[in-house]
Amino acid sequence: MKNVLFVASEAVPFIKTGGLADVVGSLPECFDRKYFDVRVMIPKYNCMYQKYKDMLQYITNFYMEYNGQNTYVGIFKTEWNGVTFYFIDNEYYFSGESAYTSNMKWDLERFIFFSKAALSAMPLIDFHPDIIHCHDWQTGLIPVYLKDSFRAGEFFRDIKSVITIHNLKFQGTWDVSTIQQFSGLSPYYFTPDKLEAFKDANILKGGIVYADAITTVSETYAEEIKTEFYGEKLDGLLKAREHDLRGIVNGIDYGAYNPETDQFIEHHYNVKNFRKEKIKNKRALQSQLGLERNDNTLMIGIVSRLTGQKGFDLIAYVMDELCQDDVQIVCLGTGEEKFENMFRHYDWKYNNKVRANIYYSEELSHRIYAGCDVFLMPSLFEPCGLSQLMALRYGTLPIVRETGGLKDTVVPYNEFEGTGTGFSFTNYNAHEMLGAIRYAESVYIQHRREWNKIIDRAMKADFSWNVSANHYQEMYDWLLGY
Ligand code: ADP
Ligand code: GLC
């Protein structure tokens, strides 16, 4: 049996701000249980729903030297879908209203604490990992610690580490002296070949330099991040480590995202009966949102963090033009104020066509995945993207820009060959995007039988975790010398 411990800052169902939580929460149960025992460790946030906090079982606590203080660390655990989840408790660091704050220095102090506490807790949980699998900058110091102070302990000596980059944009950088103080690492580590990057200390860089293997969440993104445009100034390092870097595309939880059983949608359907049944969800969504009930209006869905990454500049640029068409646009998301206000503005201006739902809602997200005709995701960059996979699963055709995981998972419709699962465009250009949307409109209106065949292919495409979990298993085997 090989033991793997995921250490991360979020995991469904306990805490979620984006796709990272979906991955960390749903991948572990998909490994071959005969050979792999994969568990998860996350912070015990006070902002978790009470029903989840009530599930947690106290294991033990200890005190750890951190940032010049003797600091409390509690350990809790619970089981979810047969997977053991551990929680690191410290009220000072994790009692806030959300997983992340707007204060980067404070988040650095919090997640460096978490990384150190996670390692320190391991000998006390009755689970000896062969591999620690870290995710994103929040856990980037773990591979460093494993080669540094923690190496001295017998328990840690042979443990291998993996870091998965879910988003290279976020690296956890601050001035060297602050990071040195929080991390307790010696000045030896703060040189340009290790944690220093452009005079600052960079936590993710530490993880990339010291991890035994590096992965990211699609093959295309694994290539892209070795280039200047996508490399976020770490392209040189990623190129240098390219032999230890691989792209493994994400899957989604086919139990939670299943149009046949989804508890959030009114009318269940599958690949056989979607022609009659899916449209009922569109009508229900139109009624729920107070939009005209019209089967022939192309309903465009967006569920997203509202940030520059997701291509909202393009949408803002052509929104007036797009709203001249026979379309309805439904957005669900929160994020940067300028994008929240952009959608609110168009909701006011074209109130018969646009709905801005500026909040977080699991339920409405499922109703959009099921009810809309197309799902718009014109990202500037996209490490993988899960929303388009959810849309595919519900037969809601993705319109995407060909970047990162979007390129790897959406096959553009080819009317001559009768292939494809969605629509795409290449350049980060608003009118190219509009062209793709209008092409979708024309197929929807004029070639409904073809449209339904695209849905058929989209719903049959397999983005369950099976294949990708196998790739992770192969990598673990390789790391452990099997
Ligand atoms: P990212 O991780 O970059 O935000 P992904 O596509 O990988 O993008 O994952 C986004 C996840 O967050 C999806 O599960 C999506 O449904 C969900 N999501 C994003 N915004 C909201 C929202 N406002 N309400 C509900 N779910 C949301
Ligand atoms: C990040 C990326 C997204 C990816 C998710 C899970 O949030 O932005 O593309 O799907 O992580 O890996």
XYZ file of C-alpha atoms and ligand atoms in Angstrom:
521
model
C 0.000 0.000 0.000
C 1.297 3.430 -0.912
C 0.321 6.336 1.266
C -0.209 9.763 -0.224
C -1.187 12.883 1.684
C -2.665 15.833 -0.194
C -1.970 19.099 1.610
C -3.969 22.055 0.338
C -5.807 25.222 1.297
C -9.277 24.078 0.171
C -11.279 20.921 -0.536
C -14.943 20.200 -1.256
C -17.279 19.756 0.498
C -15.644 21.573 3.396
C -14.408 24.808 1.856
C -14.374 26.046 -1.732
C -13.457 29.208 -3.583
C -12.675 27.651 -6.975
C -11.626 24.589 -8.916
C -8.754 23.749 -6.549
C -11.318 22.631 -3.968
C -13.116 20.433 -6.507
C -9.850 18.708 -7.420
C -8.509 18.205 -3.901
C -11.892 17.026 -2.620
C -12.870 14.680 -5.439
C -9.644 13.156 -6.805
C -8.519 11.168 -3.701
C -11.524 8.824 -3.769
C -10.752 7.882 -7.383
C -7.452 6.112 -6.792
C -7.199 2.352 -6.826
C -7.952 1.664 -3.174
C -6.138 -1.666 -3.232
C -2.817 0.042 -3.793
C -3.238 3.656 -2.741
C -4.387 5.231 0.482
C -4.791 8.909 -0.357
C -5.769 11.325 2.413
C -6.162 15.078 2.619
C -5.053 17.778 5.066
C -6.506 21.308 5.047
C -6.878 24.146 7.574
C -9.810 24.054 9.982
C -11.482 27.274 8.882
C -14.071 28.743 11.140
C -16.023 29.838 8.037
C -16.885 26.235 7.109
C -20.587 25.444 7.330
C -21.600 24.331 10.816
C -22.721 20.914 9.538
C -19.143 20.185 8.468
C -17.597 21.548 11.636
C -19.916 19.263 13.577
C -18.479 16.250 11.757
C -14.925 16.860 12.912
C -13.389 14.661 15.518
C -10.606 15.981 17.733
C -7.394 13.920 17.630
C -4.744 15.792 19.589
C -2.838 19.058 19.896
C 0.717 20.266 20.365
C 2.718 23.467 20.477
C 5.058 24.525 17.703
C 7.637 27.289 17.514
C 6.331 29.727 14.884
C 7.290 33.312 14.121
C 8.938 33.672 17.510
C 5.958 32.283 19.445
C 5.015 28.994 20.959
C 1.915 28.351 18.863
C -1.037 26.002 19.352
C -1.773 23.398 16.667
C -4.895 21.238 16.936
C -5.540 18.215 14.738
C -9.036 17.071 13.773
C -10.262 14.493 11.318
C -13.313 13.144 9.562
C -14.239 10.826 6.723
C -16.014 11.808 3.541
C -16.853 9.332 0.771
C -14.396 6.892 2.306
C -11.514 9.394 2.308
C -9.879 10.609 5.532
C -9.575 14.375 5.857
C -7.344 15.981 8.503
C -7.795 19.556 9.686
C -5.168 21.833 11.205
C -6.629 24.065 13.882
C -5.478 27.428 15.107
C -8.097 30.069 15.813
C -5.771 33.012 15.455
C -4.962 32.090 11.873
C -8.168 30.453 10.630
C -11.064 32.225 12.313
C -11.677 34.772 9.517
C -14.740 35.049 7.300
C -13.131 33.454 4.261
C -10.322 31.098 3.327
C -8.222 33.900 1.864
C -8.050 37.568 2.785
C -7.129 40.669 0.834
C -3.989 41.030 2.950
C -1.239 39.042 1.226
C 1.284 39.422 4.025
C -1.225 38.027 6.509
C -2.101 35.151 4.162
C 1.594 34.366 3.860
C 1.899 34.208 7.638
C -1.216 31.996 7.788
C -0.245 29.497 5.095
C 3.407 29.242 6.069
C 2.086 28.424 9.528
C -0.220 25.843 7.936
C 2.606 24.232 5.947
C 4.846 23.911 8.954
C 2.024 22.726 11.205
C 0.899 20.158 8.605
C 4.364 18.604 8.557
C 4.704 18.739 12.323
C 1.319 17.056 12.727
C 2.118 14.094 10.475
C 3.924 11.940 13.028
C 0.868 12.258 15.280
C -1.885 11.042 12.945
C -1.030 7.387 12.534
C -0.440 7.760 8.823
C 3.019 7.763 7.331
C 2.895 9.255 3.824
C 5.279 7.968 1.182
C 4.420 11.040 -0.837
C 3.227 14.481 0.192
C 1.290 16.025 -2.649
C 1.191 19.822 -2.338
C -1.133 22.173 -4.208
C -0.373 25.773 -5.200
C 1.684 28.400 -3.375
C -0.059 27.949 -0.040
C 1.807 24.674 0.453
C 4.916 25.563 -1.561
C 7.225 25.543 1.443
C 6.542 21.903 2.299
C 9.005 20.504 -0.298
C 11.560 23.010 0.997
C 11.080 22.021 4.630
C 11.298 18.359 3.657
C 14.808 18.948 2.338
C 15.671 21.234 5.267
C 14.838 21.048 8.962
C 12.360 18.165 8.716
C 14.883 15.941 6.984
C 16.617 15.343 10.270
C 13.678 13.357 11.623
C 13.563 9.644 10.827
C 9.852 9.977 9.991
C 10.451 12.388 7.107
C 13.681 11.085 5.629
C 12.315 9.142 2.649
C 9.164 11.089 1.961
C 8.885 12.348 -1.628
C 7.073 15.504 -2.571
C 4.945 16.581 -5.524
C 3.672 20.060 -6.225
C 0.723 20.682 -8.491
C 0.402 24.109 -10.033
C -3.273 24.967 -10.372
C -2.581 28.577 -11.213
C 0.871 30.026 -11.829
C -0.439 33.564 -11.442
C -0.506 33.205 -7.660
C 2.961 32.638 -6.234
C 3.012 33.972 -2.682
C 5.692 36.639 -2.866
C 6.855 39.175 -0.293
C 10.114 40.726 0.803
C 12.878 38.336 1.778
C 13.203 39.352 5.393
C 9.482 38.863 6.126
C 9.389 35.429 4.506
C 12.596 34.501 6.218
C 11.052 35.493 9.522
C 7.800 33.543 8.941
C 9.464 30.473 7.493
C 12.435 30.306 9.841
C 14.552 29.223 6.856
C 18.201 30.275 6.802
C 19.561 32.942 4.409
C 21.002 30.047 2.369
C 17.577 29.576 0.753
C 17.078 33.163 -0.356
C 19.198 33.274 -3.485
C 17.994 33.458 -7.118
C 18.525 29.718 -7.665
C 16.217 28.934 -4.733
C 13.418 31.019 -3.175
C 14.418 34.461 -4.354
C 12.850 35.839 -7.515
C 13.468 39.386 -8.652
C 14.673 40.449 -5.194
C 11.606 39.086 -3.395
C 10.995 35.746 -1.759
C 8.666 33.488 -3.737
C 7.003 30.548 -2.001
C 5.745 28.764 -5.102
C 9.200 28.990 -6.577
C 10.540 27.218 -3.512
C 8.074 24.409 -4.134
C 9.028 24.156 -7.801
C 12.753 24.100 -7.034
C 12.546 21.513 -4.258
C 9.649 19.173 -5.148
C 10.612 15.778 -6.549
C 7.952 16.116 -9.235
C 5.885 18.974 -10.588
C 2.526 18.707 -12.250
C 0.007 21.091 -13.651
C -3.590 20.533 -14.599
C -3.504 20.147 -18.397
C -0.952 19.200 -21.013
C -1.281 22.440 -22.904
C -0.773 24.551 -19.776
C 2.313 22.450 -18.957
C 3.750 23.600 -22.292
C 2.453 27.161 -22.065
C 4.053 27.914 -18.702
C 7.477 27.323 -20.209
C 6.898 30.402 -22.388
C 7.181 34.034 -21.455
C 3.522 34.910 -22.046
C 2.126 32.307 -19.639
C 5.205 31.739 -17.480
C 4.562 34.542 -14.958
C 8.332 35.097 -14.803
C 9.024 31.495 -13.783
C 9.211 30.150 -17.343
C 12.999 29.827 -17.141
C 12.807 27.680 -14.018
C 9.962 25.571 -15.436
C 11.957 24.980 -18.574
C 14.943 23.964 -16.491
C 12.778 21.456 -14.642
C 10.777 20.283 -17.657
C 11.830 16.661 -17.209
C 10.106 16.591 -13.852
C 7.076 18.565 -15.049
C 3.978 16.939 -16.495
C 0.451 17.988 -17.342
C -2.409 15.826 -16.088
C -5.829 17.096 -17.059
C -8.446 17.472 -14.333
C -11.622 15.467 -14.157
C -14.860 16.234 -12.343
C -16.929 14.324 -9.827
C -19.382 12.391 -11.989
C -21.511 11.643 -8.933
C -22.031 15.275 -7.987
C -22.360 16.532 -11.576
C -24.854 14.164 -13.111
C -27.916 15.442 -14.989
C -29.709 12.173 -14.213
C -29.581 12.539 -10.447
C -28.655 16.178 -9.726
C -30.586 17.301 -6.634
C -30.464 20.957 -7.706
C -32.208 20.650 -11.079
C -35.925 20.196 -11.698
C -35.891 17.904 -14.710
C -33.474 15.032 -14.930
C -32.132 13.859 -18.260
C -29.460 11.790 -19.925
C -27.817 11.352 -23.295
C -30.846 9.466 -24.595
C -33.677 11.804 -23.624
C -32.041 15.241 -23.484
C -33.887 16.324 -26.646
C -37.153 16.393 -24.737
C -36.026 16.890 -21.161
C -33.106 19.350 -21.139
C -35.255 22.176 -22.544
C -37.504 21.942 -19.466
C -34.579 23.095 -17.357
C -34.117 26.050 -19.699
C -37.755 27.042 -19.240
C -37.460 26.624 -15.482
C -34.339 28.800 -15.401
C -36.006 31.460 -17.547
C -38.959 31.542 -15.149
C -36.766 31.559 -12.069
C -34.796 34.535 -13.364
C -37.782 36.402 -14.771
C -36.624 36.119 -18.369
C -38.952 35.587 -21.307
C -39.844 31.910 -21.704
C -38.624 31.269 -25.199
C -37.174 27.988 -26.421
C -35.474 29.501 -29.455
C -33.460 32.242 -27.771
C -29.889 31.049 -27.339
C -29.298 31.064 -23.593
C -25.671 31.782 -22.705
C -24.402 30.805 -19.244
C -21.393 32.029 -17.266
C -20.353 30.659 -13.855
C -17.038 32.069 -12.784
C -14.747 33.968 -10.512
C -14.980 37.435 -12.058
C -11.292 38.095 -12.712
C -9.168 39.151 -15.666
C -8.024 35.544 -16.136
C -11.462 34.545 -17.377
C -11.662 36.904 -20.355
C -14.274 39.358 -19.117
C -12.569 42.221 -20.943
C -13.656 40.574 -24.170
C -17.217 40.174 -22.985
C -17.404 43.785 -21.774
C -16.092 44.994 -25.123
C -18.849 43.406 -27.236
C -21.717 43.202 -24.766
C -23.739 45.935 -26.539
C -23.326 44.217 -29.874
C -24.113 40.792 -28.476
C -27.280 42.099 -26.874
C -28.640 43.074 -30.300
C -28.888 39.341 -31.035
C -31.668 36.998 -29.983
C -29.823 35.780 -26.888
C -30.183 35.662 -23.117
C -27.075 35.985 -20.931
C -26.996 34.606 -17.403
C -23.972 35.281 -15.245
C -23.266 33.818 -11.800
C -20.076 34.984 -10.135
C -18.220 37.223 -7.746
C -14.852 38.888 -7.936
C -13.395 42.143 -9.218
C -15.740 45.042 -8.730
C -15.363 46.338 -12.270
C -16.656 43.058 -13.691
C -19.409 42.722 -11.095
C -20.550 46.226 -12.022
C -20.210 45.550 -15.734
C -22.737 42.727 -15.477
C -25.000 44.757 -13.177
C -24.929 47.575 -15.727
C -25.984 45.344 -18.623
C -28.602 43.658 -16.456
C -30.086 47.165 -16.017
C -29.583 48.198 -19.642
C -30.913 45.022 -21.252
C -33.171 43.828 -18.503
C -35.110 41.547 -20.819
C -31.907 39.710 -21.793
C -29.208 39.850 -19.122
C -29.153 38.542 -15.557
C -26.270 39.382 -13.211
C -26.283 37.087 -10.197
C -23.421 38.488 -8.172
C -23.082 35.898 -5.428
C -22.008 32.317 -4.844
C -24.602 29.580 -5.253
C -24.002 25.904 -5.733
C -27.652 25.457 -6.634
C -27.893 28.171 -9.288
C -24.595 27.003 -10.787
C -26.071 23.545 -11.424
C -29.249 25.064 -12.848
C -27.143 27.129 -15.265
C -25.036 24.121 -16.310
C -28.269 22.228 -17.006
C -30.531 24.957 -18.342
C -28.427 27.032 -20.725
C -27.694 26.180 -24.344
C -24.078 27.318 -24.320
C -21.468 28.090 -21.670
C -19.112 30.984 -22.321
C -15.496 30.825 -21.058
C -13.179 32.992 -23.177
C -10.228 32.861 -20.769
C -6.997 34.783 -21.234
C -5.306 31.777 -19.654
C -6.799 28.646 -18.111
C -4.680 26.010 -16.363
C -7.488 23.512 -16.790
C -10.953 24.835 -16.073
C -13.662 22.666 -14.599
C -16.714 24.700 -15.534
C -16.481 23.728 -19.197
C -16.280 20.066 -18.141
C -19.415 20.491 -16.057
C -21.124 22.193 -19.003
C -20.138 19.320 -21.334
C -21.529 16.798 -18.909
C -24.881 18.614 -18.967
C -24.877 18.986 -22.743
C -24.444 22.745 -22.539
C -21.992 23.482 -25.300
C -18.860 25.376 -24.251
C -17.674 28.409 -26.225
C -14.032 28.801 -25.224
C -10.770 30.372 -26.186
C -8.178 27.804 -27.242
C -5.863 28.044 -24.270
C -4.661 25.669 -21.536
C -7.160 23.055 -20.444
C -9.916 24.612 -22.563
C -7.958 23.630 -25.652
C -7.422 20.107 -24.327
C -11.030 19.399 -23.365
C -13.305 21.145 -25.884
C -13.218 19.881 -29.462
C -14.388 22.647 -31.814
C -17.410 21.816 -33.946
C -16.505 20.934 -37.518
C -19.613 21.033 -39.695
C -17.913 19.247 -42.571
C -16.725 16.284 -40.592
C -19.551 16.201 -38.087
C -17.196 16.286 -35.131
C -16.762 18.451 -32.059
C -18.266 19.139 -28.645
C -18.318 22.943 -28.558
C -17.092 26.139 -30.190
C -13.758 27.887 -29.915
C -11.626 30.760 -31.136
C -7.888 31.335 -31.091
C -6.842 34.909 -30.442
C -7.648 37.023 -27.409
C -9.871 39.248 -29.494
C -13.423 40.284 -28.659
C -14.739 40.053 -32.203
C -13.234 36.621 -32.710
C -15.161 35.601 -29.624
C -18.311 37.251 -30.964
C -17.784 35.376 -34.232
C -17.716 32.067 -32.343
C -20.872 32.988 -30.417
C -22.673 33.984 -33.616
C -21.616 30.777 -35.301
C -23.147 28.899 -32.370
C -26.330 30.990 -32.706
C -26.639 30.084 -36.380
C -26.123 26.359 -35.813
C -28.629 26.453 -32.964
C -31.308 28.177 -35.013
C -30.733 26.717 -38.463
C -29.358 23.244 -37.850
C -31.019 21.942 -34.705
C -30.412 18.316 -35.627
C -26.713 18.993 -35.969
C -26.842 20.902 -32.697
C -28.320 17.911 -30.949
C -25.582 15.703 -32.334
C -23.007 18.032 -30.816
C -24.798 17.717 -27.470
C -24.762 13.972 -27.897
C -20.979 13.970 -28.311
C -20.487 16.476 -25.494
C -22.453 14.384 -23.024
C -20.593 11.240 -24.029
C -17.126 12.764 -23.630
C -15.539 11.197 -20.556
C -14.048 13.633 -18.062
C -14.511 11.503 -15.002
C -11.370 11.120 -12.886
C -10.554 7.552 -13.998
C -7.972 8.285 -16.659
C -6.276 11.132 -14.796
C -6.161 9.257 -11.488
C -4.225 6.586 -13.402
C -1.709 9.159 -14.561
C -1.163 10.316 -10.983
C -0.732 6.694 -9.890
C 1.902 6.160 -12.571
C 3.724 9.234 -11.387
C 3.629 8.096 -7.749
C 4.965 4.676 -8.789
C 7.745 6.327 -10.751
C 8.657 8.549 -7.793
C 8.790 5.583 -5.443
C 10.889 3.591 -7.872
C 8.372 0.928 -8.901
P -11.162 28.471 -11.162
O -10.652 27.409 -10.266
O -10.102 29.192 -11.911
O -12.080 29.418 -10.478
P -12.554 26.276 -12.518
O -13.353 26.254 -13.771
O -11.463 25.298 -12.388
O -12.031 27.770 -12.325
O -13.485 25.998 -11.265
C -14.481 26.881 -10.852
C -15.412 26.153 -9.905
O -16.059 27.112 -9.057
C -16.526 25.413 -10.612
O -16.905 24.303 -9.800
C -17.640 26.456 -10.653
O -18.911 25.880 -10.798
C -17.467 27.098 -9.306
N -17.943 28.484 -9.178
C -17.315 29.629 -9.571
N -18.049 30.711 -9.252
C -19.167 30.250 -8.643
C -20.328 30.885 -8.069
N -20.483 32.219 -8.057
N -21.272 30.088 -7.527
C -21.133 28.746 -7.534
N -20.082 28.099 -8.047
C -19.099 28.834 -8.597
C -7.215 26.903 -10.858
C -7.331 27.227 -12.338
C -8.345 26.370 -13.063
C -8.247 24.916 -12.641
C -8.342 24.811 -11.129
C -8.252 23.376 -10.635
O -8.111 27.612 -10.080
O -7.627 28.588 -12.545
O -8.129 26.477 -14.461
O -9.269 24.165 -13.239
O -7.297 25.527 -10.542
O -7.072 22.745 -11.041
